[in-house]
Structures are given as C-alpha cells and as structure tokens.
Coordinates of C-alpha atoms and ligand atoms in Angstrom, one line a residue:
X1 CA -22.5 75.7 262.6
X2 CA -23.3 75.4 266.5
X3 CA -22.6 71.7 268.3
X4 CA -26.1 70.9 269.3
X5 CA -26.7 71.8 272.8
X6 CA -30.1 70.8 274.6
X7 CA -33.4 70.6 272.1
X8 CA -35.7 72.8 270.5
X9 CA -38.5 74.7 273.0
X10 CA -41.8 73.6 272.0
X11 CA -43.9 75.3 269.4
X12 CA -46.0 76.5 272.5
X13 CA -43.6 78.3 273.4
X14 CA -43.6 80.1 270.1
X15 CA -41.6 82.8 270.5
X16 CA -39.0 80.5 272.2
X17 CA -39.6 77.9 269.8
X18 CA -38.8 80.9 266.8
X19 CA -35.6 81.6 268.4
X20 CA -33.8 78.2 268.9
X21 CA -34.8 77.3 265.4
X22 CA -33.1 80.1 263.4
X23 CA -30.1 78.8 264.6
X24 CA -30.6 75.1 265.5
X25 CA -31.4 74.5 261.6
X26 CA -29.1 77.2 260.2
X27 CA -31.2 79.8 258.6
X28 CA -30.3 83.3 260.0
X29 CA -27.5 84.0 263.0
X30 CA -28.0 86.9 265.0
X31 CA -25.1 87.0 266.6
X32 CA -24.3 90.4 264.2
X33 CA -23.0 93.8 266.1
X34 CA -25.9 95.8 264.3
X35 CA -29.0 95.6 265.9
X36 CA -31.5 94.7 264.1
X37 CA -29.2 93.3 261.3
X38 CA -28.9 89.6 260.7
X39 CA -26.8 86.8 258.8
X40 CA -27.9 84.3 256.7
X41 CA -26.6 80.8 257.1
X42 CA -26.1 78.9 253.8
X43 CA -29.3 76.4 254.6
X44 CA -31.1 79.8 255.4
X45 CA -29.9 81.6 252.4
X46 CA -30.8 78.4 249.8
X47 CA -34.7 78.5 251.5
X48 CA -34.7 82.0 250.0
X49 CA -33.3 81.1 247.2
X50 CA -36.1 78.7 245.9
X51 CA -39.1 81.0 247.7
X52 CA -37.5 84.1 245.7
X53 CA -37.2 82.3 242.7
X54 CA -40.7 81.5 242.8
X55 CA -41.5 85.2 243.3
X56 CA -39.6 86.7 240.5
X57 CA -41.3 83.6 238.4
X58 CA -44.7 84.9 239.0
X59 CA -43.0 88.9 238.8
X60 CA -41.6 88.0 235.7
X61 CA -44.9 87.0 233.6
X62 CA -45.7 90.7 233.7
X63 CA -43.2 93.0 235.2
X64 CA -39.4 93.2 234.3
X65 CA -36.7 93.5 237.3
X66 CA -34.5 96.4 237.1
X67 CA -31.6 97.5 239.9
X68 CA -31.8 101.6 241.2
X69 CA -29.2 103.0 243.3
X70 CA -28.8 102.7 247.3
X71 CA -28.4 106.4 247.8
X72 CA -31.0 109.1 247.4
X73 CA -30.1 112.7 247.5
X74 CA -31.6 114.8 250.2
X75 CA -34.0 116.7 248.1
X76 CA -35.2 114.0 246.1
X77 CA -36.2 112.0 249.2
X78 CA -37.5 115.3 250.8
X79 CA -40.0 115.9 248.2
X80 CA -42.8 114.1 249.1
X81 CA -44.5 115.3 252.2
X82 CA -46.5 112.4 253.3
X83 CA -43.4 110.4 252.4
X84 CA -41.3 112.2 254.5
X85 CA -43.7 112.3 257.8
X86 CA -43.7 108.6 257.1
X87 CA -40.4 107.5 257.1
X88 CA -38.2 110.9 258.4
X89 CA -38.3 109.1 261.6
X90 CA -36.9 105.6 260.3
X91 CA -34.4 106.9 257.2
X92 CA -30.4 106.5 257.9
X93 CA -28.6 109.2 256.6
X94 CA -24.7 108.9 254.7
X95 CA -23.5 112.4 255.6
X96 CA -19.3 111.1 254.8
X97 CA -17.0 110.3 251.9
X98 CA -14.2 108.7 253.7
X99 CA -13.3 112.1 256.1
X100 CA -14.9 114.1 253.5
X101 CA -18.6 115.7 254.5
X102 CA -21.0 115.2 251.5
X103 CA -22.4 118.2 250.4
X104 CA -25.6 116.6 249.9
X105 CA -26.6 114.1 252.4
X106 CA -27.5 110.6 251.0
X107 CA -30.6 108.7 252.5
X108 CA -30.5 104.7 252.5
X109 CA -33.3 104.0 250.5
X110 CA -36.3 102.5 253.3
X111 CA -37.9 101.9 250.2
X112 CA -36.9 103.5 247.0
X113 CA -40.0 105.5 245.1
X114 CA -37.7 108.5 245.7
X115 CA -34.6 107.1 243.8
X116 CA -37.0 105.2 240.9
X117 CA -39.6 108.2 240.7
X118 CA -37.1 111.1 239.4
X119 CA -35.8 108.1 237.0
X120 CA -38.9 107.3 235.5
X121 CA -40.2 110.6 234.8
X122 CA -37.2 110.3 232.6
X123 CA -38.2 107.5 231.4
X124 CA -41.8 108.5 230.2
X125 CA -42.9 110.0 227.2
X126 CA -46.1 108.8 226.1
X127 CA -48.7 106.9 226.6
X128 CA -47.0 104.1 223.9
X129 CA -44.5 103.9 227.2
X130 CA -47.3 102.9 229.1
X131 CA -47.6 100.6 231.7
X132 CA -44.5 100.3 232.9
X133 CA -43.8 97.4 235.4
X134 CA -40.5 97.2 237.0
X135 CA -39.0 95.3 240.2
X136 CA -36.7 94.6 242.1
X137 CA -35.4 92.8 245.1
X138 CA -33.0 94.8 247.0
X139 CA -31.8 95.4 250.9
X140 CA -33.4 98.1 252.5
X141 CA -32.9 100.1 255.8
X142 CA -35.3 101.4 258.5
X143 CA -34.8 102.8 261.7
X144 CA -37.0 100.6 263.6
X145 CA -38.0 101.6 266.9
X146 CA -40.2 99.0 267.7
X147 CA -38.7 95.7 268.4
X148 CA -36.3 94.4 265.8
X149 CA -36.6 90.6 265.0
X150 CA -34.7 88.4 262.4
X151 CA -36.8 87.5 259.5
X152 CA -39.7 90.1 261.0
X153 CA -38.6 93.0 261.4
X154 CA -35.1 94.0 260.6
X155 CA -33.2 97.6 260.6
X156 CA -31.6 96.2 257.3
X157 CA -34.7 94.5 255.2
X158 CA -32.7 92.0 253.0
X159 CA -35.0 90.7 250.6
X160 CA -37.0 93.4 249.8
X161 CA -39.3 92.7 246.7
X162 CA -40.6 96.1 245.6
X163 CA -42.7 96.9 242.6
X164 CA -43.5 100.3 240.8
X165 CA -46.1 100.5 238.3
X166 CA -47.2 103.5 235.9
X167 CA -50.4 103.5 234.0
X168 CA -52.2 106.0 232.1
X169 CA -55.3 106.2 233.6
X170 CA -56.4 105.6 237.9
X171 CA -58.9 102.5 236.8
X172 CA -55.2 100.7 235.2
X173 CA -53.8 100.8 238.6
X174 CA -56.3 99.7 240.3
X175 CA -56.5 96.8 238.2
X176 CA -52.8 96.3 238.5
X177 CA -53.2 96.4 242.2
X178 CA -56.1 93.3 241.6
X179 CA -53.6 91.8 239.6
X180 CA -50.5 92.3 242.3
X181 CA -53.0 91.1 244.8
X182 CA -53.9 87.4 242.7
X183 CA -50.3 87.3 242.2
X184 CA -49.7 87.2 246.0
X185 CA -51.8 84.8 246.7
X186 CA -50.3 82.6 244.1
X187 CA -47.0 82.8 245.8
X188 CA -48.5 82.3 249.3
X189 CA -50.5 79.3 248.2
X190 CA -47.1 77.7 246.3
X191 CA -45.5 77.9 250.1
X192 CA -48.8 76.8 251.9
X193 CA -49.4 79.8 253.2
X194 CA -53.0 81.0 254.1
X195 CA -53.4 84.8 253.9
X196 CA -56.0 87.3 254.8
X197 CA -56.6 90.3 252.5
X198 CA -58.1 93.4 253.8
X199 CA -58.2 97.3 253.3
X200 CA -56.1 99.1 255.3
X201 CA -57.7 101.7 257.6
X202 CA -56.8 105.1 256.4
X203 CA -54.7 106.5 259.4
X204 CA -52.7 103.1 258.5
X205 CA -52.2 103.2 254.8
X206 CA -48.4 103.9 253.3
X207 CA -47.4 107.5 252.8
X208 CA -48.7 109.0 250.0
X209 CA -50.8 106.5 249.1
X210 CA -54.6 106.5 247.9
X211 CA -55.0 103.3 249.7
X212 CA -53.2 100.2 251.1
X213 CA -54.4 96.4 250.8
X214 CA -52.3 94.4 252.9
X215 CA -51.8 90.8 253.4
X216 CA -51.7 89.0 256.3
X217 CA -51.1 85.9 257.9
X218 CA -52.3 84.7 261.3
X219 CA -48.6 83.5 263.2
X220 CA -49.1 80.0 265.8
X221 CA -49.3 82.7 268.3
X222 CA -52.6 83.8 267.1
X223 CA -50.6 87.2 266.4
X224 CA -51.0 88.5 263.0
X225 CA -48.0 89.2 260.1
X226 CA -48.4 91.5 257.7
X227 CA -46.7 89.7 254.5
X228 CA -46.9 92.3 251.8
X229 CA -48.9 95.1 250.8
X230 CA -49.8 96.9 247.7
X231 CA -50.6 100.3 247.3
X232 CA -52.8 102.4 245.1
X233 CA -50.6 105.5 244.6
X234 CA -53.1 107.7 242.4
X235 CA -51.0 110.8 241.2
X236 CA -49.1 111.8 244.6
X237 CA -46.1 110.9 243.1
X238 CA -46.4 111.6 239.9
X239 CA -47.7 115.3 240.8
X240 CA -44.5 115.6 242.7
X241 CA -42.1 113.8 240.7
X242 CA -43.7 115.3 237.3
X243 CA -44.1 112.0 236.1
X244 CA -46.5 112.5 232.9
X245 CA -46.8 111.5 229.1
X246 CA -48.4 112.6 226.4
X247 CA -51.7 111.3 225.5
X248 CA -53.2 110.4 222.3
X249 CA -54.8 113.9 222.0
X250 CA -51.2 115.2 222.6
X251 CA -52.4 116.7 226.4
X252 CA -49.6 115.9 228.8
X253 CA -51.2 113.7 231.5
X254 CA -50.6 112.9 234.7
X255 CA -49.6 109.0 235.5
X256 CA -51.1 107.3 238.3
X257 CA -49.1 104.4 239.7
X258 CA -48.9 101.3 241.9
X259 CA -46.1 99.9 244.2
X260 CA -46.1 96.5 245.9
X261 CA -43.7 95.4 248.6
X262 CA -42.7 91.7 250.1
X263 CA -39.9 90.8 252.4
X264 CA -38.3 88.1 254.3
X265 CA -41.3 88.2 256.4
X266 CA -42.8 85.4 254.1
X267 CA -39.6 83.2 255.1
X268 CA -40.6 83.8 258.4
X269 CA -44.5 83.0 258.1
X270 CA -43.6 79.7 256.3
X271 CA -40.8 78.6 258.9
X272 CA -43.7 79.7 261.8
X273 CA -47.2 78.3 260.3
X274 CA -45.2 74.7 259.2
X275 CA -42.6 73.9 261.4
X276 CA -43.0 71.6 265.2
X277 CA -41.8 70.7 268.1
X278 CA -38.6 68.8 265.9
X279 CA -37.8 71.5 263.8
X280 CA -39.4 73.0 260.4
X281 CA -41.0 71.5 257.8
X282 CA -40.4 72.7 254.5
X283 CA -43.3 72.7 251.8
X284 CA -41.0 70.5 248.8
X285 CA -41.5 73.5 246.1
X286 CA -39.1 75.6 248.3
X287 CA -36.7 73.2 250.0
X288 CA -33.4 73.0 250.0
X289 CA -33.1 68.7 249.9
X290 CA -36.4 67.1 249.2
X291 CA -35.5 63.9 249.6
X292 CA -32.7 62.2 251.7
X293 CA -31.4 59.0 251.7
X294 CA -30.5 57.2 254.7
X295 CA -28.4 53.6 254.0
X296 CA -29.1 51.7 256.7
X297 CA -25.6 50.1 256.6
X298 CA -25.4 47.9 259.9
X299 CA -24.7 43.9 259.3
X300 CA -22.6 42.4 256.0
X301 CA -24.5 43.8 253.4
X302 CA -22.9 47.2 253.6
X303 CA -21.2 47.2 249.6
X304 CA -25.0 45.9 248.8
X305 CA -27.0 48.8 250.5
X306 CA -24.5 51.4 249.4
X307 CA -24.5 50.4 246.1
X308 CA -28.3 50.3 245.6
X309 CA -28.5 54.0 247.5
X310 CA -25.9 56.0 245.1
X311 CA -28.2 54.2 242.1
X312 CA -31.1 55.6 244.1
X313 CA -29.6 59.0 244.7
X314 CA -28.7 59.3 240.7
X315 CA -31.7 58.1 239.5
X316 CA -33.9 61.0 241.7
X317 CA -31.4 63.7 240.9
X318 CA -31.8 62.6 237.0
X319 CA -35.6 62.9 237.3
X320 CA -35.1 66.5 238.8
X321 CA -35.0 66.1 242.7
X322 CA -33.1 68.1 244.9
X323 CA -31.8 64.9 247.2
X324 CA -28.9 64.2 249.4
X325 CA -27.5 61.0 250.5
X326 CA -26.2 60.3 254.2
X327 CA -23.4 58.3 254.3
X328 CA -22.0 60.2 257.9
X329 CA -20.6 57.7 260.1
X330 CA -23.7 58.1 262.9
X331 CA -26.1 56.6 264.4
X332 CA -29.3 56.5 262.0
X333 CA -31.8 57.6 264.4
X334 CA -29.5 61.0 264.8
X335 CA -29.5 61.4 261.6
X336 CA -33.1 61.0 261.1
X337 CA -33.4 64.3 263.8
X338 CA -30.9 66.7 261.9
X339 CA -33.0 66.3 258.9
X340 CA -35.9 66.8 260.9
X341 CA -34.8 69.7 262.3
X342 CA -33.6 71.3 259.1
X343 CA -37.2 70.6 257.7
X344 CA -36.6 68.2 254.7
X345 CA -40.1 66.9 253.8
X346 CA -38.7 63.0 252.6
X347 CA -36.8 60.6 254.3
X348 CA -36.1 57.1 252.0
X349 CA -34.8 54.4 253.9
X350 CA -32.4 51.7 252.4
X351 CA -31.8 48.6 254.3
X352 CA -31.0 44.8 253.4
X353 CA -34.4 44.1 254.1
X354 CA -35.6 46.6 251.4
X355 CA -33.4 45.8 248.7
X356 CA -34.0 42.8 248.7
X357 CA -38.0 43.3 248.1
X358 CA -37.3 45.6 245.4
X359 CA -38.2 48.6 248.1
X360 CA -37.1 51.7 249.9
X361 CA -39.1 52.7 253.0
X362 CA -40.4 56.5 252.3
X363 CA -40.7 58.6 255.8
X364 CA -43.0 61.7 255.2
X365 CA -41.5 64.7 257.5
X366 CA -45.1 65.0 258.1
X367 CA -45.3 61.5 259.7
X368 CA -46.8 58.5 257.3
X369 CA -44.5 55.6 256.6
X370 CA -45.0 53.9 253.0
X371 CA -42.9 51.5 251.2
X372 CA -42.1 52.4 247.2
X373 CA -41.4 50.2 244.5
X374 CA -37.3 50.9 243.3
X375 CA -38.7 50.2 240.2
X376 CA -41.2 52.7 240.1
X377 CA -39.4 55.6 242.7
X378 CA -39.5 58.4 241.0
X379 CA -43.3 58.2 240.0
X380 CA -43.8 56.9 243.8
X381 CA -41.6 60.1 244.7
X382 CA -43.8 62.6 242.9
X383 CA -46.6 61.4 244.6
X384 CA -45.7 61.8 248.6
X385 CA -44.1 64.6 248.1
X386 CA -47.4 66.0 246.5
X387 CA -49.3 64.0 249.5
X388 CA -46.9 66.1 252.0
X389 CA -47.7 69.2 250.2
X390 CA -51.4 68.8 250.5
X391 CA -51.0 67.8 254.3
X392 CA -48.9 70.9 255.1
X393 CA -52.0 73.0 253.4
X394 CA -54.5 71.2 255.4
X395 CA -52.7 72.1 258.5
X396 CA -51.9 75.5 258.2
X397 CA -55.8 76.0 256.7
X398 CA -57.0 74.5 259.8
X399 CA -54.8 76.6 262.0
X400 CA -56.0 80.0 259.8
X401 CA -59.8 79.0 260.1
X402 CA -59.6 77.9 263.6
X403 CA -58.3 81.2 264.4
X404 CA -60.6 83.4 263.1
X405 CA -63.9 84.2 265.2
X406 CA -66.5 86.4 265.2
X407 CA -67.7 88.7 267.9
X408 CA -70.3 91.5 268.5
X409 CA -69.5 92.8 271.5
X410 CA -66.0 95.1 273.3
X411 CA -66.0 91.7 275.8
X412 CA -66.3 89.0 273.5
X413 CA -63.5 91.4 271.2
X414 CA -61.1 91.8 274.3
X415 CA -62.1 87.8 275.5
X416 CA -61.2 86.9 271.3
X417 CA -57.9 88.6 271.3
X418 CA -56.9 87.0 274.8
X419 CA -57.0 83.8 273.3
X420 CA -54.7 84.6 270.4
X421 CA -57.4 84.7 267.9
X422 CA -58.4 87.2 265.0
X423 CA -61.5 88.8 264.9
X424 CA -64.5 89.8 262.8
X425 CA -66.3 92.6 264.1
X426 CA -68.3 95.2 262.1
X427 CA -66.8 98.6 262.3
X428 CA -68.9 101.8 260.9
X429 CA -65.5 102.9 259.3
X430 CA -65.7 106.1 261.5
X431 CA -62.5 107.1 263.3
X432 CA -63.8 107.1 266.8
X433 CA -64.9 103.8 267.1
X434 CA -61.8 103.0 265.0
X435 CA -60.0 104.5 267.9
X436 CA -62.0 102.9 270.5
X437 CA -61.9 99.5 268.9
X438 CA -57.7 99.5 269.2
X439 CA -57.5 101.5 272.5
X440 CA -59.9 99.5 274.4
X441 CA -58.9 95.7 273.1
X442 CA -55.2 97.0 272.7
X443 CA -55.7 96.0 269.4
X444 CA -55.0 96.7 265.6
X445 CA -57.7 97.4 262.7
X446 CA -56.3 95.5 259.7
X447 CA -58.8 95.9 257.2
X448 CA -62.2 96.3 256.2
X449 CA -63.5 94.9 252.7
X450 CA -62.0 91.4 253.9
X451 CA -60.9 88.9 251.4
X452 CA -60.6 84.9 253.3
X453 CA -62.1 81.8 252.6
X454 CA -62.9 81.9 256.4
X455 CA -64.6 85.4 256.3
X456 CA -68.0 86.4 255.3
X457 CA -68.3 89.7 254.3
X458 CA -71.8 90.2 256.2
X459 CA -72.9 93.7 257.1
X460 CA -73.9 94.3 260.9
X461 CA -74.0 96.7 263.4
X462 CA -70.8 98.6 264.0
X463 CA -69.5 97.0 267.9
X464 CA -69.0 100.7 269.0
X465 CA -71.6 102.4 268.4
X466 CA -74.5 100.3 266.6
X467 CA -74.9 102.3 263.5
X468 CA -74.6 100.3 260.1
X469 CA -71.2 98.9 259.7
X470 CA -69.3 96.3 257.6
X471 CA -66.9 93.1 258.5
X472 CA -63.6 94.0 260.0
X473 CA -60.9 92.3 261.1
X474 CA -59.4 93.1 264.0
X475 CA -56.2 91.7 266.0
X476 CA -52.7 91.8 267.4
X477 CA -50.0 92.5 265.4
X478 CA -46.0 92.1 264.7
Ligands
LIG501 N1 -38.7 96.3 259.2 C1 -39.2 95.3 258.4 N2 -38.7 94.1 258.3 C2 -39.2 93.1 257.5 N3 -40.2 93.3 256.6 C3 -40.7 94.6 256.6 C4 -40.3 95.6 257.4 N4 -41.0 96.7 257.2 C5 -41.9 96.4 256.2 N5 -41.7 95.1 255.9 C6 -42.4 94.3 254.8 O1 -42.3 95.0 253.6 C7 -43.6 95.2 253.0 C8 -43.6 96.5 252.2 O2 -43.3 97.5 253.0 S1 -44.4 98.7 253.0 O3 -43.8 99.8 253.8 O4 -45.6 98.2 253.5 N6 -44.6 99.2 251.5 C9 -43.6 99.8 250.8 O5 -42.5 100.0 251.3 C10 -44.0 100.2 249.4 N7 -43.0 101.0 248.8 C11 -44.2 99.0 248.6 S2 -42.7 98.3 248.3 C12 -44.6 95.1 254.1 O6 -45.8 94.6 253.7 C13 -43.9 94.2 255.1 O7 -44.3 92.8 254.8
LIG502 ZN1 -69.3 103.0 265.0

C-alpha cells in the first residue's frame, strides 16, 4: 500500500520496530480519524483469518457460535453493580436515531453478558438445557483511557472472541473454566506462542466475577500481554439476570456460569514474539502464503524455468499449500526482502542450475538453505515447513524461559523488572504487601497459583513481610 521508504527499526527498538511493521508488511493502518480505531489491510486481515479459524476450530468441538445484538438498553446494562463500576467509565453510549433522542439510551456492548444474559434466561428451562456453550466473535468498544495501541489495545476491539457458559452446578463451571483454559493453550501452542497462566489477584479480577485466570505472554520487551482470560462467574449474573432452571427435584435453581474472552491481542503477541529485524515471521499454520516461488529467470533458459515453476506452483497448491509464484519484473534479491518482510516462512528457488538437477533450492524464513528433490517436493515441503515450525517454538520458548527469574528480595524485584524480565516472588496473598509489591517496583501482580513450564510453584517467604507465602508472578504490563 505505502512505496517503501527507509527500513524497518530494529527489534531492539521494539516499540519502534512494532510500529514500522504494521504498516511496512500491511497488517493494520492507523492512519483512521478514531483514536484508538484501526484498519485492517488485506495481508493483515487474511493472518486473522487463518489464526481465527483455528480458534473457532478448537470453540467449535464444544461450544456453538451464536451472533447477539450491538446495542444494550440502559437498564439491562445497569443491572449489575460490579459490572457497572467496571466498565461505566469505558461504555459509549447511542443516545440518537438520526435527530431523534432515544428514549432509552443504548450502550455499545464493551463486552456483551448484558445483551446475552436477559436472552438466555429466556433460553433456560431446565436442567435438560444444561450446559449451554455459546460464542461469538464480534467488535467491541471501550473507552480506553490508557494508551490506545493497534492490535493491543483499541477503543473498537475487532476480533473479540467471547464465550458464555451455563451449568447447573459451581463445580461444572469450574471445570469448564479448566477446559477453556487447555483450550487456550492449544491455540497458543498451534501459533508458537508460550503463555503463562496465573490467578488473578482479587482487586484485579473482571466485574462480577468469582475469580479471573488470565493468560499472558511475555512481549521482546520483557513487558507482559495479557492474551485472554476466563472467568469463573458463580451466580452474580444469574442472581441478577434470573437465569435459573428447574432441577430434577423440580426446585428452580440458580445457574452458575463462565465467560472467556480473546482478542486481537494474540495477532499482536505472534507478530511481536516471532518476527526480526526483516520483518515478521509467520508460524505456516496461520500464514497467508507458505511457500513462494522465486524463478530465477536471468540467461536463455527463461521458457525452461518458467515452465518448471507454474508445474511447481500447481503441484503444491494440489497437495494443499497456500503458495504464490513471483513472476514481478524485479530484481530477485528485492523480492526475496518483501517476502521477508511480510513474514512468509518458505522461499523455493528455481534456477537453470536447479532444474537441471532435478532440484529447487528451499530458503527457510528462519535461515537454513536445503535443496529438495522436484520429484519428491511436496513430502520435502511438509517437512521444512514442520522444521520452521519447531524452530519458531524453540525461539520464542527460549525468549519466555529466559525471561522469567526469580527473586527474594524488593531490590533484586525492582533490579528484575529494570531489565525487562518477569518475576517470581512469593506473595502472602495479603493486600498490603500486594500493594507494596506494585507501588514500590511500579509493578503489576498477575497471578498467584502459576501455571508455566518455566515456573515452580515452590512455597517461600512472602518478599514483604516474611510470613508464609506462595509463588507469584510479578511484572510490567500492556
Ligand atoms: N482494549 C482492548 N484491546 C484489545 N484487547 C483487549 C482490550 N481489552 C481487553 N482485551 C482482551 O480481551 C480479553 C477479554 O477481556 S476481559 O475484559 O478480560 N474479559 C471479558 O470481557 C469477559 N466478558 C470475557 S469475554 C482480555 O483478556 C484481553 O486479552
Ligand atoms: Zn506479606
């Protein structure tokens, strides 16, 4: 879309580097008059498209998608008063019908338990209706005070994944949130993403919810991303939305639910955690082009090489890959960067040379050169891309564990942090040290009852106050 001015800032420069790249390889242009609202660029938009159809694959095994309304009615939203507190401050209000004022004023939902909730007490009868597990992936809008950031944190959340369970009895939805939870990290581990999974302290659990376990992943900055949550809702809602069925004794019962949220954010943690100094590199499950082929078409044997490339080209696309062949009229070696750049994890190289040996020279985005047989290319295909997969998973499990570190001191916490890490600290789970843990390392408690590869979850003294306490991580967030 842009003519290509100047080159990408170096990942170092991460924030920078996050920037240029949004727009350098086409995903999102934030050039929009909204703040805090964003455009998606084809290229952009067709990443989400194979990282949401991944998601709704995994949704779909247990859950059915479902589509509810934009607009909630001022009393429906204003019903629950933890909701409220949490979100009166970041709701947008329709108050107009062309010049006409609305006698009720509409709410954009910021997440929509108050437009599903009065539905599904509709909806529920009896325990034979039980559990219910609905999704859906929608655009949602919150004020957002603190700084707005494409992919990270937008005013208008495009590709907002939001599930809403009901189950018969407390113990079901805390299983669904187990379930929810393995599901995550399913979808984080098809895009190469290592995650953290920890408790939320209380003060920072969602509105009206018995509990929050968040996920989170730690961002080349050291900072961390919280990538989706789920949240155990007990019967707040359903108290207030009188969602309840009838059991088998014929007692009416109050349901106890679940809902689970993921957004574009886990677009942006797999452009951050893969990409480098030339530009993103796409994990293969969720890009656009897998493969592309480059004709090296200098000298006589042009007919020759093109020839042998379009067989190439048809015989990956028959075998299932998403490939592309370059026939621009440019130099190869600039074609080799836009590709880069745009992330696609295979170059195959066709020459005279190559042909001629029955090969094509296969260029993992990741680095390695191999030559395949032509014979054998798709089998040979399979296997690099696997081979880039794993080394994309290596890398981004190295970054994760090399960022994590433990401390047992407010120094070694505040020393921790400075160098863009996470820490583990143990934490007595009483407010004040709480308090004095994010006040005095300007930090952020994100969970206790940790769940990482890279974690032990030892017991120790709390780093406050020395009384009993249990592993925590602690660290800077988006
Ligand atoms: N402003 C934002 N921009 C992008 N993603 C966001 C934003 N706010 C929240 N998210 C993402 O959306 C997820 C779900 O949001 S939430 O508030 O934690 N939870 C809910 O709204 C629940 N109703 C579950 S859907 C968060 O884990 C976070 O990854
Ligand atoms: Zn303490």
């Amino acid at each position: 879309m842009d003519d290509d001015t100047g080159t990408l800032p170096p990942k170092q420069d991460f924030s920078g580097w996050f920037n240029d790249i949004l727009w350098r390889a086409e995903i999102m242009d934030v050039r929009y008059p909204v703040k805090g609202l964003y455009v998606w660029y084809p290229y952009g938009f067709a990443i989400r498209k194979f990282v949401y159809n991944r998601l709704r694959e995994l949704l779909d095994r247990d859950h059915e998608e479902t589509l509810f309304p934009l607009l909630i009615p001022e009393q429906e939203f204003m019903k629950e008063a933890e909701h409220i507190k949490g979100f009166e401050n970041e709701v947008y209000w329709v108050t107009h019908g062309g010049t006409t004022p609305l006698d009720v004023k509409l709410a954009l939902r910021p997440t929509s338990e108050t437009a599903i909730y009065p539905m599904y007490a509709l909806w529920l009868r009896s325990h034979a209706d039980l559990p219910m597990k609905y999704y859906q992936i929608v655009n949602t809008f919150r004020y957002e005070t603190k700084q707005t950031r494409p992919l990270i944190r937008l005013r208008e959340i495009t590709s907002f994944m939001e599930s809403h369970t009901v189950h018969a009895t407390w113990d079901e939805a805390e299983a669904q949130c187990e379930y929810e939870l393995g599901l995550t990290k399913e979808f984080y581990d098809g895009l190469c993403i290592p995650i953290t999974i920890s408790k939320r302290p209380d003060w920072d659990k969602f509105p009206g919810a018995d509990y929050t376990i968040a996920v989170d992943a730690i961002m080349p900055n050291g900072r961390t991303l919280q990538i989706g949550t789920v949240h155990h809702l007990g019967t707040h809602f359903s108290k207030t939305f009188s969602i309840n069925y009838e059991d088998k004794n014929g007692e009416q019962q109050l349901a106890n639910q679940t809902c689970y949220g993921i957004s574009e954010r886990s677009i942006a943690a797999l452009i951050s955690l893969h990409g480098d100094d030339k530009g993103l590199i796409l994990p293969p499950a969720v890009a656009p082009v897998q493969a592309v082929i480059v004709p090296i078409t200098i000298g006589k044997r042009h007919e020759d090489v093109l020839a042998a490339a379009k067989k190439l080209e048809s015989d990956l696309k028959a075998a299932g890959f998403r490939v592309k062949m370059d026939t621009r009229d440019m130099r190869p070696g600039a074609k080799y960067y836009w590709w880069e750049l745009r992330g696609v994890p295979l170059r195959l190289e066709l020459g005279p040379r190559d042909i001629d040996g029955g090969k094509v020279m296969a260029v993992k985005r990741t680095g390695e050169k191999s030559s395949l047989e032509l014979a054998t290319v798709c089998d040979g295909v399979t296997r690099v891309l696997a081979e880039i997969t794993e080394g994309i998973r290596a890398k981004a499990e190295e970054h994760t564990k090399s960022h994590l570190c433990s401390v047992d001191s407010m120094d070694a916490l505040n020393t921790a942090l400075n160098d863009g890490n996470v820490a583990v600290v143990h934490w007595c789970r009483e407010r004040e040290c709480g308090d004095a843990i994010e006040e005095k390392a300007n930090s952020s408690i994100l969970g206790t009852e940790v769940r990482s590869p890279y974690v032990a979850a030892t017991d120790g003294k709390c780093i406050v106050c020395g009384k009993p306490g249990k592993a925590t991580l602690v660290g800077r967030t988006y």
